[in-house]
């Protein structure tokens, strides 16, 4: 679980082969919840994602507002 | 009018295509502004804490009013406003496998560009750790 998450607003360099996930569709909304730090206790997230989160200091998925 | 007759009457008056389009538009408009509540539970309502419901007693087929605690109020917490999109910039193969397993569509970007984004860092900010 994520005990504390810091939010950083930034301008990212998007590189080729980065993954873009639209969140306007039903499954896209699921993805947004999947990667949302606040939903750690509410959404059934796979252990694979938590393994990535533990391994990285920065979470591998960013939000595009 | 009985419930089923009323429902059939309403269904007949709605054109399927118009209904679908209206529902999709309403869903899109709602999801664009409404935050998602991560937690919801039924809670007692202080305005009407008890509800009386008539149930039929098996022994003599009489309707008997019985009082129950009324927990129909929905209490929500932890709202999240969803972003327009998510961007995976690291561990792309693992994230792609995860998205594939959940049938979540995504695009593999083909050209570099610069965008405003919000990044999450696991742990406190450096200035908080002093």
Tab-separated table of C-alpha atoms in Angstrom:
chain	number	residue	atom	x	y	z
A	1	UNK	CA	0.000	0.000	0.000
A	2	UNK	CA	1.048	3.577	-0.506
A	3	UNK	CA	1.535	5.222	2.848
A	4	UNK	CA	2.171	8.672	1.513
A	5	UNK	CA	2.211	9.995	-1.985
A	6	UNK	CA	3.576	13.333	-3.096
A	7	UNK	CA	1.967	15.001	-6.100
A	8	UNK	CA	4.256	16.845	-8.506
A	9	UNK	CA	2.969	19.014	-11.334
A	10	UNK	CA	5.432	18.999	-14.174
A	11	UNK	CA	5.913	19.157	-17.899
A	12	UNK	CA	6.835	15.721	-19.107
A	13	UNK	CA	8.733	14.762	-22.185
A	14	UNK	CA	6.601	12.129	-23.839
A	15	UNK	CA	8.751	9.686	-25.730
A	16	UNK	CA	7.902	7.252	-28.501
A	17	UNK	CA	6.593	3.939	-27.126
A	18	UNK	CA	5.132	5.620	-24.020
A	19	UNK	CA	1.608	4.369	-23.349
A	20	UNK	CA	-1.346	6.755	-23.609
A	21	UNK	CA	-4.539	5.599	-21.892
A	22	UNK	CA	-7.730	7.557	-22.596
A	23	UNK	CA	-9.947	7.671	-19.507
A	24	UNK	CA	-13.169	8.785	-21.205
A	25	UNK	CA	-14.346	5.231	-21.915
A	26	UNK	CA	-15.696	2.841	-19.310
A	27	UNK	CA	-12.520	0.730	-19.296
A	28	UNK	CA	-10.424	3.872	-19.400
A	29	UNK	CA	-12.092	5.001	-16.203
A	30	UNK	CA	-11.155	1.665	-14.701
A	31	UNK	CA	-7.548	2.326	-15.695
A	32	UNK	CA	-7.619	5.752	-14.055
A	33	UNK	CA	-8.807	4.141	-10.838
A	34	UNK	CA	-6.259	1.380	-11.173
A	35	UNK	CA	-3.429	3.910	-11.182
A	36	UNK	CA	-4.945	6.362	-8.703
A	37	UNK	CA	-2.914	6.409	-5.464
A	38	UNK	CA	-5.957	7.329	-3.363
A	39	UNK	CA	-7.827	4.227	-4.468
A	40	UNK	CA	-5.237	1.882	-2.998
A	41	UNK	CA	-7.653	0.454	-0.464
A	42	UNK	CA	-10.807	0.581	-2.567
A	43	UNK	CA	-9.946	-0.930	-5.909
A	44	UNK	CA	-8.733	-4.457	-6.459
A	45	UNK	CA	-5.385	-3.736	-8.047
A	46	UNK	CA	-3.120	-6.465	-9.270
A	47	UNK	CA	-0.008	-7.309	-7.352
A	48	UNK	CA	1.975	-6.723	-10.550
A	49	UNK	CA	1.264	-2.997	-10.366
A	50	UNK	CA	2.123	-2.819	-6.684
A	51	UNK	CA	5.416	-4.556	-7.401
A	52	UNK	CA	6.206	-1.788	-9.907
A	53	UNK	CA	5.174	0.884	-7.420
A	54	UNK	CA	7.398	-0.581	-4.713
A	55	UNK	CA	10.334	-0.859	-7.085
A	56	UNK	CA	10.096	2.741	-8.294
A	57	UNK	CA	10.218	5.902	-6.273
A	58	UNK	CA	8.211	7.719	-8.946
A	59	UNK	CA	5.050	5.913	-9.882
A	60	UNK	CA	5.230	4.713	-13.489
A	61	UNK	CA	1.896	6.233	-14.525
A	62	UNK	CA	1.203	9.966	-14.651
A	63	UNK	CA	-2.096	11.809	-14.856
A	64	UNK	CA	-2.848	14.149	-17.755
A	65	UNK	CA	-5.392	16.681	-16.467
B	1	UNK	CA	-51.423	2.472	-13.424
B	2	UNK	CA	-49.708	-0.803	-12.384
B	3	UNK	CA	-45.929	-0.667	-12.440
B	4	UNK	CA	-45.376	-3.111	-15.331
B	5	UNK	CA	-47.976	-1.441	-17.563
B	6	UNK	CA	-46.435	1.915	-16.781
B	7	UNK	CA	-42.932	0.636	-17.627
B	8	UNK	CA	-44.149	-0.845	-20.941
B	9	UNK	CA	-45.919	2.401	-21.792
B	10	UNK	CA	-42.768	4.445	-21.135
B	11	UNK	CA	-40.562	1.992	-23.081
B	12	UNK	CA	-42.879	2.133	-26.092
B	13	UNK	CA	-42.741	5.909	-26.126
B	14	UNK	CA	-38.926	5.971	-26.254
B	15	UNK	CA	-37.095	5.444	-29.521
B	16	UNK	CA	-34.146	3.043	-28.902
B	17	UNK	CA	-31.571	5.051	-30.898
B	18	UNK	CA	-32.547	8.346	-29.281
B	19	UNK	CA	-32.493	6.731	-25.858
B	20	UNK	CA	-29.026	5.256	-26.391
B	21	UNK	CA	-27.641	8.554	-27.691
B	22	UNK	CA	-29.201	10.480	-24.827
B	23	UNK	CA	-27.853	8.007	-22.278
B	24	UNK	CA	-24.355	8.146	-23.811
B	25	UNK	CA	-24.396	11.958	-23.846
B	26	UNK	CA	-25.630	12.095	-20.261
B	27	UNK	CA	-22.962	9.594	-19.190
B	28	UNK	CA	-20.197	11.553	-20.936
B	29	UNK	CA	-21.359	14.854	-19.431
B	30	UNK	CA	-21.626	13.327	-15.970
B	31	UNK	CA	-18.258	11.584	-16.079
B	32	UNK	CA	-16.554	14.774	-17.250
B	33	UNK	CA	-17.499	16.724	-14.145
B	34	UNK	CA	-18.539	14.282	-11.459
B	35	UNK	CA	-15.845	12.899	-9.229
B	36	UNK	CA	-15.823	9.193	-8.525
B	37	UNK	CA	-16.483	8.232	-4.930
B	38	UNK	CA	-14.091	5.574	-3.778
B	39	UNK	CA	-16.133	4.581	-0.786
B	40	UNK	CA	-19.889	4.459	-0.189
B	41	UNK	CA	-22.013	2.904	2.530
B	42	UNK	CA	-25.590	2.905	3.737
B	43	UNK	CA	-26.086	4.968	6.894
B	44	UNK	CA	-29.000	5.858	9.172
B	45	UNK	CA	-30.807	9.038	8.174
B	46	UNK	CA	-31.414	11.467	11.051
B	47	UNK	CA	-34.473	12.893	9.218
B	48	UNK	CA	-36.301	9.524	9.142
B	49	UNK	CA	-34.412	7.030	11.319
B	50	UNK	CA	-37.222	4.423	11.284
B	51	UNK	CA	-39.428	3.147	8.444
B	52	UNK	CA	-42.727	1.318	8.815
B	53	UNK	CA	-43.423	-1.431	6.293
B	54	UNK	CA	-46.586	-3.545	6.152
B	55	UNK	CA	-45.840	-7.272	5.913
B	56	UNK	CA	-48.366	-10.092	5.628
B	57	UNK	CA	-48.355	-12.516	8.574
B	58	UNK	CA	-48.361	-16.142	7.353
B	59	UNK	CA	-50.511	-17.448	10.213
B	60	UNK	CA	-53.610	-15.320	9.517
B	61	UNK	CA	-52.767	-13.463	6.252
B	62	UNK	CA	-53.188	-10.100	7.970
B	63	UNK	CA	-51.107	-7.064	7.044
B	64	UNK	CA	-49.006	-6.085	10.052
B	65	UNK	CA	-47.080	-2.795	10.159
B	66	UNK	CA	-43.515	-3.451	11.314
B	67	UNK	CA	-40.893	-0.840	12.094
B	68	UNK	CA	-37.331	-1.122	10.813
B	69	UNK	CA	-34.222	1.006	11.112
B	70	UNK	CA	-34.000	3.105	7.918
B	71	UNK	CA	-30.502	2.948	6.462
B	72	UNK	CA	-31.315	4.175	2.941
B	73	UNK	CA	-29.097	7.249	3.077
B	74	UNK	CA	-25.848	6.773	1.137
B	75	UNK	CA	-22.742	8.195	2.744
B	76	UNK	CA	-19.750	8.726	0.444
B	77	UNK	CA	-16.122	9.565	1.060
B	78	UNK	CA	-12.818	9.914	-0.785
B	79	UNK	CA	-13.722	11.580	-4.063
B	80	UNK	CA	-11.396	11.417	-7.039
B	81	UNK	CA	-11.665	13.606	-10.128
B	82	UNK	CA	-10.523	11.458	-12.992
B	83	UNK	CA	-7.876	12.768	-15.375
B	84	UNK	CA	-8.383	13.165	-19.126
B	85	UNK	CA	-5.804	10.496	-19.748
B	86	UNK	CA	-3.056	8.487	-18.080
B	87	UNK	CA	0.480	8.222	-19.358
B	88	UNK	CA	2.847	5.361	-18.626
B	89	UNK	CA	6.416	6.527	-18.989
B	90	UNK	CA	8.250	3.728	-17.214
B	91	UNK	CA	7.917	-0.049	-16.991
B	92	UNK	CA	5.967	0.103	-20.225
B	93	UNK	CA	6.063	-3.609	-21.006
B	94	UNK	CA	4.721	-4.534	-17.573
B	95	UNK	CA	2.023	-1.830	-17.685
B	96	UNK	CA	1.017	-2.917	-21.203
B	97	UNK	CA	0.678	-6.521	-20.015
B	98	UNK	CA	-1.437	-5.341	-17.091
B	99	UNK	CA	-3.695	-3.273	-19.383
B	100	UNK	CA	-4.025	-6.182	-21.828
B	101	UNK	CA	-5.107	-8.490	-19.013
B	102	UNK	CA	-7.818	-6.009	-17.950
B	103	UNK	CA	-8.926	-5.348	-21.600
B	104	UNK	CA	-8.126	-1.648	-21.153
B	105	UNK	CA	-7.390	0.018	-24.522
B	106	UNK	CA	-4.260	2.164	-24.897
B	107	UNK	CA	-2.096	3.729	-27.577
B	108	UNK	CA	1.620	3.325	-28.031
B	109	UNK	CA	2.840	6.860	-28.842
B	110	UNK	CA	4.932	7.297	-31.934
B	111	UNK	CA	6.399	10.787	-31.585
B	112	UNK	CA	7.936	12.824	-28.781
B	113	UNK	CA	6.189	15.884	-27.362
B	114	UNK	CA	5.909	17.877	-24.176
B	115	UNK	CA	2.752	17.819	-22.041
B	116	UNK	CA	1.623	19.063	-18.641
B	117	UNK	CA	1.141	16.149	-16.288
B	118	UNK	CA	0.832	15.228	-12.652
B	119	UNK	CA	3.330	12.770	-11.300
B	120	UNK	CA	3.034	10.783	-8.106
B	121	UNK	CA	6.074	10.132	-6.010
B	122	UNK	CA	5.979	7.299	-3.506
B	123	UNK	CA	6.862	8.905	-0.160
B	124	UNK	CA	7.158	12.410	1.305
B	125	UNK	CA	8.705	15.356	-0.519
B	126	UNK	CA	12.420	15.888	0.192
B	127	UNK	CA	11.654	19.063	2.188
B	128	UNK	CA	9.189	17.109	4.411
B	129	UNK	CA	11.829	14.590	5.420
B	130	UNK	CA	14.005	17.067	7.307
